Coordinates of C-alpha atoms and ligand atoms in Angstrom, one line a residue:
X637 CA -44.2 9.7 -34.0
X638 CA -47.7 8.6 -32.9
X639 CA -50.6 11.1 -33.2
X640 CA -53.6 10.2 -31.0
X641 CA -57.0 11.4 -32.2
X642 CA -58.8 13.0 -29.3
X643 CA -62.4 11.8 -29.6
X644 CA -62.0 8.5 -31.5
X645 CA -59.7 5.7 -30.5
X646 CA -58.2 5.9 -34.1
X647 CA -54.6 6.5 -34.1
X648 CA -52.4 7.3 -37.1
X649 CA -49.1 5.4 -36.6
X650 CA -46.3 5.9 -39.1
X651 CA -48.7 6.5 -42.0
X652 CA -50.7 3.3 -41.7
X653 CA -53.8 2.2 -40.0
X654 CA -55.4 -1.2 -39.0
X655 CA -58.8 -1.7 -40.4
X656 CA -61.5 -4.5 -40.2
X657 CA -62.2 -5.9 -43.7
X658 CA -65.8 -6.6 -42.9
X659 CA -67.1 -3.5 -41.0
X660 CA -64.3 -1.0 -41.6
X661 CA -63.6 -0.4 -37.8
X662 CA -60.2 1.1 -37.4
X663 CA -57.6 0.3 -34.8
X664 CA -54.3 1.8 -33.8
X665 CA -51.0 0.3 -34.6
X666 CA -50.1 0.0 -30.9
X667 CA -53.1 -2.1 -29.9
X668 CA -52.7 -5.9 -29.6
X669 CA -55.7 -7.1 -31.4
X670 CA -56.0 -9.8 -34.1
X671 CA -59.6 -9.7 -35.2
X672 CA -62.3 -7.0 -35.0
X673 CA -63.8 -6.6 -31.6
X674 CA -67.1 -5.4 -33.1
X675 CA -67.7 -8.1 -35.8
X676 CA -64.9 -10.6 -35.6
X677 CA -63.8 -9.7 -39.0
X678 CA -60.2 -10.0 -40.2
X679 CA -57.9 -7.0 -40.0
X680 CA -55.9 -5.4 -42.7
X681 CA -53.1 -2.8 -42.7
X682 CA -53.9 0.2 -44.8
X683 CA -51.5 2.9 -46.0
X684 CA -51.9 6.4 -47.5
X685 CA -50.7 5.4 -51.0
X686 CA -50.8 9.0 -52.2
X687 CA -47.9 9.7 -49.8
X688 CA -45.7 6.9 -51.2
X689 CA -43.7 7.5 -54.4
X690 CA -43.4 4.5 -56.9
X691 CA -39.7 5.1 -57.0
X692 CA -39.3 4.0 -53.3
X693 CA -40.3 0.5 -54.4
X694 CA -39.0 0.4 -58.0
X695 CA -35.6 1.8 -57.1
X696 CA -35.4 0.5 -53.6
X697 CA -31.9 -0.4 -52.5
X698 CA -30.9 -3.4 -50.4
X699 CA -32.3 -6.9 -50.6
X700 CA -35.1 -9.0 -49.3
X701 CA -38.2 -8.0 -47.4
X702 CA -36.8 -4.8 -45.7
X703 CA -35.9 -3.3 -49.0
X704 CA -39.6 -2.5 -49.4
X705 CA -39.9 -0.7 -46.0
X706 CA -41.8 2.1 -47.7
X707 CA -44.7 -0.4 -47.9
X708 CA -44.3 -1.9 -44.4
X709 CA -45.9 -0.7 -41.3
X710 CA -42.8 0.8 -39.7
X711 CA -41.1 4.1 -39.2
X712 CA -38.5 4.0 -41.9
X713 CA -36.0 6.1 -39.8
X714 CA -36.2 4.4 -36.5
X715 CA -37.0 0.8 -36.9
X716 CA -34.4 -1.9 -36.1
X717 CA -35.6 -5.0 -37.9
X718 CA -35.1 -8.5 -36.5
X719 CA -33.7 -10.0 -39.6
X720 CA -31.7 -13.0 -40.9
X721 CA -31.8 -11.9 -44.6
X722 CA -35.2 -13.3 -45.5
X723 CA -36.6 -13.0 -49.0
X724 CA -34.7 -12.3 -52.2
X725 CA -35.4 -15.8 -53.4
X726 CA -34.8 -16.9 -57.0
X727 CA -37.4 -17.0 -59.7
X728 CA -36.4 -19.9 -61.9
X729 CA -37.4 -20.1 -65.6
X730 CA -38.5 -23.7 -65.9
X731 CA -38.4 -24.9 -69.5
X732 CA -38.3 -28.7 -69.0
X733 CA -41.2 -28.9 -66.6
X734 CA -43.1 -26.1 -68.4
X735 CA -42.9 -28.0 -71.7
X736 CA -44.0 -31.3 -70.0
X737 CA -47.0 -29.4 -68.6
X738 CA -47.6 -27.3 -71.7
X739 CA -47.3 -23.7 -70.3
X740 CA -44.8 -20.9 -69.8
X741 CA -43.5 -21.6 -66.3
X742 CA -41.5 -19.9 -63.7
X743 CA -41.0 -21.1 -60.1
X744 CA -40.4 -18.8 -57.2
X745 CA -38.6 -21.0 -54.7
X746 CA -39.5 -19.8 -51.3
X747 CA -37.8 -22.8 -49.8
X748 CA -34.6 -20.9 -50.2
X749 CA -35.4 -18.6 -47.3
X750 CA -33.1 -18.8 -44.3
X751 CA -35.4 -21.2 -42.4
X752 CA -36.5 -23.0 -45.5
X753 CA -40.0 -21.5 -46.0
X754 CA -41.8 -18.4 -47.0
X755 CA -42.9 -17.9 -43.4
X756 CA -39.6 -16.0 -42.7
X757 CA -41.0 -13.0 -44.6
X758 CA -43.9 -12.7 -42.3
X759 CA -41.9 -13.5 -39.2
X760 CA -39.3 -10.9 -39.6
X761 CA -42.1 -8.3 -39.8
X762 CA -44.2 -10.0 -37.1
X763 CA -41.3 -10.3 -34.6
X764 CA -40.0 -6.8 -35.3
X765 CA -43.5 -5.6 -34.5
X766 CA -43.5 -7.8 -31.3
X767 CA -40.4 -6.0 -30.2
X768 CA -41.9 -2.6 -30.9
X769 CA -44.9 -3.5 -28.8
X770 CA -42.7 -4.7 -26.0
X771 CA -44.5 -8.1 -25.6
X772 CA -43.2 -10.7 -23.0
X773 CA -43.3 -13.6 -25.4
X774 CA -44.5 -15.0 -28.7
X775 CA -46.6 -18.0 -29.6
X776 CA -48.3 -19.8 -32.5
X777 CA -50.0 -23.0 -33.6
X778 CA -48.4 -24.6 -36.6
X779 CA -48.3 -27.4 -39.1
X780 CA -44.6 -26.9 -38.8
X781 CA -43.0 -24.2 -40.8
X782 CA -44.6 -21.3 -38.9
X783 CA -43.2 -22.8 -35.7
X784 CA -39.8 -23.3 -37.1
X785 CA -39.6 -19.7 -38.4
X786 CA -41.0 -18.2 -35.2
X787 CA -38.5 -20.1 -33.0
X788 CA -35.6 -18.8 -35.0
X789 CA -36.8 -15.2 -35.1
X790 CA -37.6 -15.3 -31.4
X791 CA -34.2 -16.6 -30.7
X792 CA -32.7 -13.8 -32.7
X793 CA -34.9 -11.3 -30.7
X794 CA -34.3 -13.0 -27.3
X795 CA -38.0 -13.5 -26.8
X796 CA -39.6 -16.6 -25.1
X797 CA -41.4 -18.7 -27.7
X798 CA -44.2 -21.2 -27.3
X799 CA -45.4 -23.4 -30.2
X800 CA -48.4 -25.8 -30.4
X801 CA -48.1 -28.6 -33.0
X802 CA -50.6 -31.3 -34.0
X803 CA -49.1 -34.6 -32.5
X804 CA -47.5 -36.9 -35.0
X805 CA -48.4 -34.7 -37.9
X806 CA -45.5 -32.4 -38.3
X807 CA -42.6 -33.1 -40.7
X808 CA -39.3 -33.9 -38.9
X809 CA -37.2 -31.0 -40.2
X810 CA -39.6 -28.5 -38.9
X811 CA -39.9 -30.0 -35.4
X812 CA -36.1 -30.2 -35.3
X813 CA -35.8 -26.5 -36.0
X814 CA -38.3 -25.5 -33.4
X815 CA -36.7 -27.6 -30.8
X816 CA -33.1 -26.6 -31.8
X817 CA -33.8 -22.9 -31.6
X818 CA -35.2 -23.1 -28.2
X819 CA -39.0 -22.8 -28.4
X820 CA -41.1 -24.5 -25.9
X821 CA -42.8 -27.2 -28.0
X822 CA -46.2 -28.6 -27.2
X823 CA -47.5 -31.6 -29.1
X824 CA -51.3 -31.4 -28.9
X825 CA -53.6 -34.4 -29.3
X826 CA -55.6 -32.8 -32.1
X827 CA -55.2 -31.2 -35.5
X828 CA -53.9 -27.7 -36.5
X829 CA -57.3 -26.2 -36.1
X830 CA -57.5 -27.4 -32.5
X831 CA -54.0 -26.1 -31.8
X832 CA -54.9 -22.7 -33.2
X833 CA -58.0 -22.6 -31.0
X834 CA -55.9 -23.3 -28.0
X835 CA -53.1 -20.9 -28.6
X836 CA -55.4 -18.1 -29.4
X837 CA -56.9 -18.4 -25.9
X838 CA -53.5 -18.9 -24.4
X839 CA -52.3 -15.6 -26.0
X840 CA -55.2 -13.6 -24.7
X841 CA -54.9 -15.1 -21.1
X842 CA -51.2 -15.3 -20.8
X843 CA -50.4 -12.0 -22.6
X844 CA -48.4 -13.5 -25.3
X845 CA -48.2 -12.1 -28.9
X846 CA -49.9 -14.5 -31.4
X847 CA -47.9 -14.8 -34.6
X848 CA -50.2 -17.0 -36.7
X849 CA -51.2 -15.5 -40.0
X850 CA -54.4 -14.1 -38.5
X851 CA -52.0 -11.5 -37.3
X852 CA -52.1 -8.9 -40.1
X853 CA -48.5 -7.9 -39.7
X854 CA -47.4 -11.3 -40.9
X855 CA -49.1 -10.8 -44.2
X856 CA -47.3 -7.5 -44.7
X857 CA -44.0 -9.3 -44.9
X858 CA -45.4 -12.0 -47.1
X859 CA -46.8 -9.6 -49.6
X860 CA -43.2 -8.9 -50.7
X861 CA -43.3 -12.1 -52.7
X862 CA -45.4 -10.1 -55.2
X863 CA -43.0 -7.2 -55.3
X864 CA -40.0 -9.5 -56.0
X865 CA -41.9 -11.5 -58.7
X866 CA -42.8 -8.2 -60.4
X867 CA -39.2 -6.9 -60.2
X868 CA -37.7 -10.1 -61.3
X869 CA -40.0 -10.0 -64.4
X870 CA -39.0 -6.5 -65.1
X871 CA -42.3 -5.1 -63.7
X872 CA -44.3 -7.2 -66.2
X873 CA -47.0 -9.0 -64.3
X874 CA -47.5 -12.8 -65.0
X875 CA -50.9 -13.9 -66.1
X876 CA -51.3 -16.2 -63.2
X877 CA -49.7 -17.1 -59.8
X878 CA -50.4 -20.6 -58.5
X879 CA -49.7 -21.6 -54.9
X880 CA -50.7 -24.0 -52.2
X881 CA -53.4 -22.9 -49.7
X882 CA -53.6 -23.9 -46.0
X883 CA -54.5 -21.2 -43.6
X884 CA -55.0 -19.0 -46.7
X885 CA -52.7 -16.2 -45.5
X886 CA -50.1 -16.3 -48.3
X887 CA -52.5 -16.1 -51.2
X888 CA -54.2 -13.1 -49.5
X889 CA -50.8 -11.4 -48.8
X890 CA -49.5 -11.9 -52.4
X891 CA -52.7 -10.6 -53.9
X892 CA -52.4 -7.5 -51.7
X893 CA -48.8 -6.9 -52.9
X894 CA -49.9 -7.0 -56.6
X895 CA -52.8 -4.6 -55.8
X896 CA -50.4 -2.2 -54.1
X897 CA -48.1 -2.1 -57.1
X898 CA -51.1 -1.2 -59.1
X899 CA -52.2 1.5 -56.6
X900 CA -48.7 3.0 -56.8
X901 CA -49.0 3.1 -60.7
X902 CA -46.1 0.7 -61.1
X903 CA -48.2 -2.0 -62.9
X904 CA -51.6 -1.9 -64.4
X905 CA -52.9 -5.4 -63.9
X906 CA -52.9 -8.3 -61.3
X907 CA -52.3 -12.0 -61.9
X908 CA -55.1 -14.5 -61.6
X909 CA -54.6 -15.8 -58.1
X910 CA -54.9 -19.6 -58.2
X911 CA -55.1 -21.6 -55.0
X912 CA -54.5 -25.3 -54.6
X913 CA -55.5 -27.5 -51.8
X914 CA -55.3 -31.2 -51.0
X915 CA -58.4 -33.3 -51.9
X916 CA -59.1 -34.2 -48.4
X917 CA -58.4 -30.7 -47.0
X918 CA -60.2 -28.3 -49.4
X919 CA -62.6 -26.0 -47.6
X920 CA -61.5 -23.0 -49.8
X921 CA -61.8 -24.9 -53.1
X922 CA -65.3 -26.1 -52.1
X923 CA -66.3 -22.6 -51.1
X924 CA -65.0 -21.3 -54.4
X925 CA -66.8 -23.9 -56.4
X926 CA -70.1 -23.0 -54.7
X927 CA -69.5 -19.3 -55.2
X928 CA -69.5 -18.7 -51.4
X929 CA -67.6 -15.9 -49.6
X930 CA -66.9 -18.0 -46.5
X931 CA -66.0 -21.7 -45.9
X932 CA -67.5 -24.6 -44.1
X933 CA -64.9 -26.0 -41.9
X934 CA -63.7 -29.6 -42.5
X935 CA -63.5 -31.4 -39.1
X936 CA -61.0 -34.2 -40.3
X937 CA -58.6 -32.7 -42.8
X938 CA -56.0 -35.3 -44.2
X939 CA -53.1 -35.3 -46.6
X940 CA -49.5 -36.3 -46.9
X941 CA -48.8 -32.6 -47.5
X942 CA -48.9 -32.0 -43.8
X943 CA -48.2 -28.3 -44.0
X944 CA -51.7 -27.8 -45.7
X945 CA -53.5 -30.2 -43.5
X946 CA -55.9 -27.5 -42.4
X947 CA -59.8 -27.7 -42.2
X948 CA -60.7 -24.2 -40.9
X949 CA -58.4 -21.7 -42.5
X950 CA -58.6 -18.3 -40.7
X951 CA -57.8 -16.2 -43.8
X952 CA -60.4 -17.8 -46.0
X953 CA -62.4 -14.6 -46.5
X954 CA -59.4 -12.7 -47.7
X955 CA -58.3 -15.5 -49.9
X956 CA -61.7 -16.0 -51.5
X957 CA -61.9 -12.2 -52.2
X958 CA -58.3 -12.4 -53.8
X959 CA -59.4 -15.4 -56.0
X960 CA -62.7 -13.8 -57.1
X961 CA -61.4 -10.3 -57.6
X962 CA -58.5 -11.4 -59.7
X963 CA -60.5 -13.8 -61.9
X964 CA -58.5 -16.7 -60.5
X965 CA -59.6 -20.2 -59.5
X966 CA -59.2 -22.8 -56.7
X967 CA -58.7 -26.5 -57.4
X968 CA -57.8 -29.6 -55.4
X969 CA -55.2 -32.3 -56.1
X970 CA -54.8 -35.8 -54.7
X971 CA -51.8 -36.9 -52.7
X972 CA -50.6 -39.0 -55.6
X973 CA -50.7 -35.9 -57.9
X974 CA -48.7 -34.0 -55.3
X975 CA -46.1 -36.8 -55.1
X976 CA -45.7 -36.9 -58.9
X977 CA -45.3 -33.1 -59.0
X978 CA -42.7 -33.3 -56.2
X979 CA -40.6 -35.8 -58.2
X980 CA -41.0 -33.8 -61.4
X981 CA -39.8 -30.6 -59.8
X982 CA -36.8 -32.4 -58.4
X983 CA -35.9 -34.3 -61.4
X984 CA -36.7 -32.0 -64.3
X985 CA -35.7 -28.7 -62.7
X986 CA -33.4 -29.6 -59.7
X987 CA -35.9 -27.9 -57.4
X988 CA -36.3 -29.7 -54.1
X989 CA -39.6 -29.0 -52.3
X990 CA -41.8 -30.4 -49.5
X991 CA -45.1 -32.0 -50.6
X992 CA -47.3 -28.9 -49.9
X993 CA -45.2 -26.9 -52.3
X994 CA -45.6 -29.4 -55.0
X995 CA -49.4 -29.0 -54.8
X996 CA -48.9 -25.8 -56.9
X997 CA -47.3 -27.7 -59.8
X998 CA -49.9 -30.6 -59.4
X999 CA -52.7 -28.0 -59.6
X1000 CA -51.2 -26.3 -62.5
X1001 CA -50.9 -29.5 -64.5
X1002 CA -54.5 -30.4 -63.7
X1003 CA -55.9 -27.0 -64.8
X1004 CA -53.8 -27.2 -68.0
X1005 CA -55.1 -30.7 -68.7
X1006 CA -58.7 -29.4 -68.0
X1007 CA -58.2 -26.6 -70.5
X1008 CA -58.8 -24.0 -67.8
X1009 CA -55.2 -22.7 -68.2
X1010 CA -54.1 -21.8 -71.8
X1011 CA -50.8 -22.9 -73.1
X1012 CA -49.7 -19.3 -73.8
X1013 CA -50.2 -18.2 -70.3
X1014 CA -47.2 -17.0 -68.2
X1015 CA -47.5 -18.7 -64.9
X1016 CA -45.6 -18.4 -61.7
X1017 CA -45.8 -21.2 -59.2
X1018 CA -44.7 -20.6 -55.6
X1019 CA -42.8 -23.4 -54.0
X1020 CA -43.3 -22.5 -50.3
X1021 CA -41.0 -24.9 -48.5
X1022 CA -37.7 -26.8 -49.0
X1023 CA -37.4 -30.6 -49.6
X1024 CA -35.4 -31.1 -46.4
X1025 CA -38.3 -30.0 -44.3
X1026 CA -39.8 -33.4 -44.8
X1027 CA -36.9 -35.9 -45.4
X1028 CA -39.0 -38.8 -44.4
X1029 CA -41.5 -38.3 -47.2
X1030 CA -38.6 -37.9 -49.7
X1031 CA -37.2 -41.2 -48.6
X1032 CA -40.6 -42.9 -48.7
X1033 CA -41.3 -42.0 -52.4
X1034 CA -37.9 -42.7 -53.9
X1035 CA -36.1 -45.9 -54.7
X1036 CA -33.8 -47.1 -51.8
X1037 CA -30.1 -47.0 -52.3
X1038 CA -28.5 -50.1 -53.6
X1039 CA -26.8 -52.0 -50.7
X1040 CA -23.6 -53.7 -52.0
X1041 CA -20.3 -54.9 -50.8
X1042 CA -17.5 -52.3 -51.1
X1043 CA -15.9 -53.6 -54.3
X1044 CA -15.9 -52.3 -57.8
X1045 CA -17.4 -55.5 -59.4
X1046 CA -20.5 -55.4 -57.2
X1047 CA -21.1 -51.8 -58.0
X1048 CA -20.4 -52.2 -61.7
X1049 CA -22.8 -55.1 -62.0
X1050 CA -25.6 -53.1 -60.5
X1051 CA -24.7 -50.1 -62.7
X1052 CA -25.1 -52.1 -65.8
X1053 CA -28.1 -54.0 -64.6
X1054 CA -29.9 -50.6 -64.2
X1055 CA -28.7 -49.1 -67.4
X1056 CA -25.5 -47.3 -66.5
X1057 CA -26.6 -44.3 -64.5
X1058 CA -29.8 -43.8 -66.6
X1059 CA -32.0 -41.1 -65.2
X1060 CA -34.9 -42.7 -63.2
X1061 CA -37.5 -40.7 -65.0
X1062 CA -39.7 -43.7 -65.6
X1063 CA -41.3 -43.1 -62.1
X1064 CA -42.6 -39.7 -63.3
X1065 CA -46.1 -39.7 -64.6
X1066 CA -46.5 -37.0 -67.3
Ligands
AN7_1340 C1 -44.8 -25.2 -47.1 O1 -46.7 -23.7 -40.7 O2 -49.9 -23.1 -41.7 O3 -52.2 -20.7 -46.9 O4 -48.5 -23.5 -39.5 O5 -45.9 -24.5 -44.6 O6 -50.6 -19.1 -45.9 O7 -51.3 -21.1 -44.6 C2 -48.0 -23.7 -43.0 C3 -48.5 -23.4 -44.2 C4 -48.1 -23.7 -47.9 C5 -49.9 -22.7 -46.7 N1 -46.9 -24.3 -48.0 O8 -49.8 -21.3 -46.6 C6 -47.9 -23.5 -40.6 C7 -48.7 -23.4 -41.8 C8 -46.1 -24.6 -46.9 C9 -46.6 -24.3 -45.7 C10 -48.6 -23.4 -46.7 C11 -47.9 -23.7 -45.5 P1 -51.0 -20.5 -46.0

């Protein structure tokens, strides 16, 4: 049911509204708009929390993102979600890695979503919204995972899909997914920020629906990471959540999720939101260290963690608010620190992640070494994407296989030479 206000353009749609975070201007849920037309501020989805009972979250049935439909911008009765069972990812207690870092550690492995990254949580909501709006096609710019996820949800929905990738800078597994699932893939001679600029204009002029994380519906899906963490810890909030930051959507979304649990009276605190960026792509970290509320874009971002090779993150203002308001922090890590953390996760915990995801562990280790994070803290790191997204990087940082003739003596001699199957932990810096 949609109730139109007569004099204002403000519309109440299914118990939520869209609002500019800067000037407060309100928009209706059936308008296609990504930023405020008055002040260019980011938009946020707001609910009437007094009308939502805590039980609808705490005792929600089902699994994954749609289990939390009471806090999603849809009509609970009449929505047909475009879903491939996203969310419901494991929260691993990581004793070995936690001990090596010196902290109580859990890892929420978002790489175990159906397309291999956390983006699926936002895309199931975003593409369901696209169907509700009746759009003629969907598009995004991407460092890879967004395009892979969008391609797959668009395929499921039967929508044309257009993705813009920075040429030569997207990990192989992600490009393979976008191509395989039928997106029209463009390789742009520029970086992610250039691609986003192009696709925003393309969407306006060609009437396509933009599904980058500037689209506030995406973040509604991603905030369910917070609900799941809380539930998996029996509604006890961890002291801190650490995650990689690129376009800065996920940190904003997860913070919002924790705030909503507080608003519903389910919890009474929020974790310190801790964002990690790569040393040569760290506009949010620099803004945080200078106490600013906005970023200065970096024209030439660079890192082996190609997912977060972003110099002008659109959600920076939301992310910085999340970090400041939660008493969190932002820190940068080097590519070598990211690589070490990727190997540690793989070999101490059996968790295979792509480089960007390992930035969370690298950042945690650095902040623990600096004494910023105390040993008794309960920390959840979010690993955002699966190892197989970037197989080339995995092969590049590991010892190559032993090439031997197919006879037992050749194999045995190498086996003894290298210490009979000894774990190759010597490569791990601790
Ligand atoms: C594995 O796919 O921006 O800070 O275009 O793929 O919410 O942007 C990917 C981002 C972290 C950063 N980890 O999240 C894209 C894209 C992985 C990612 C991030 C991304 P945001």
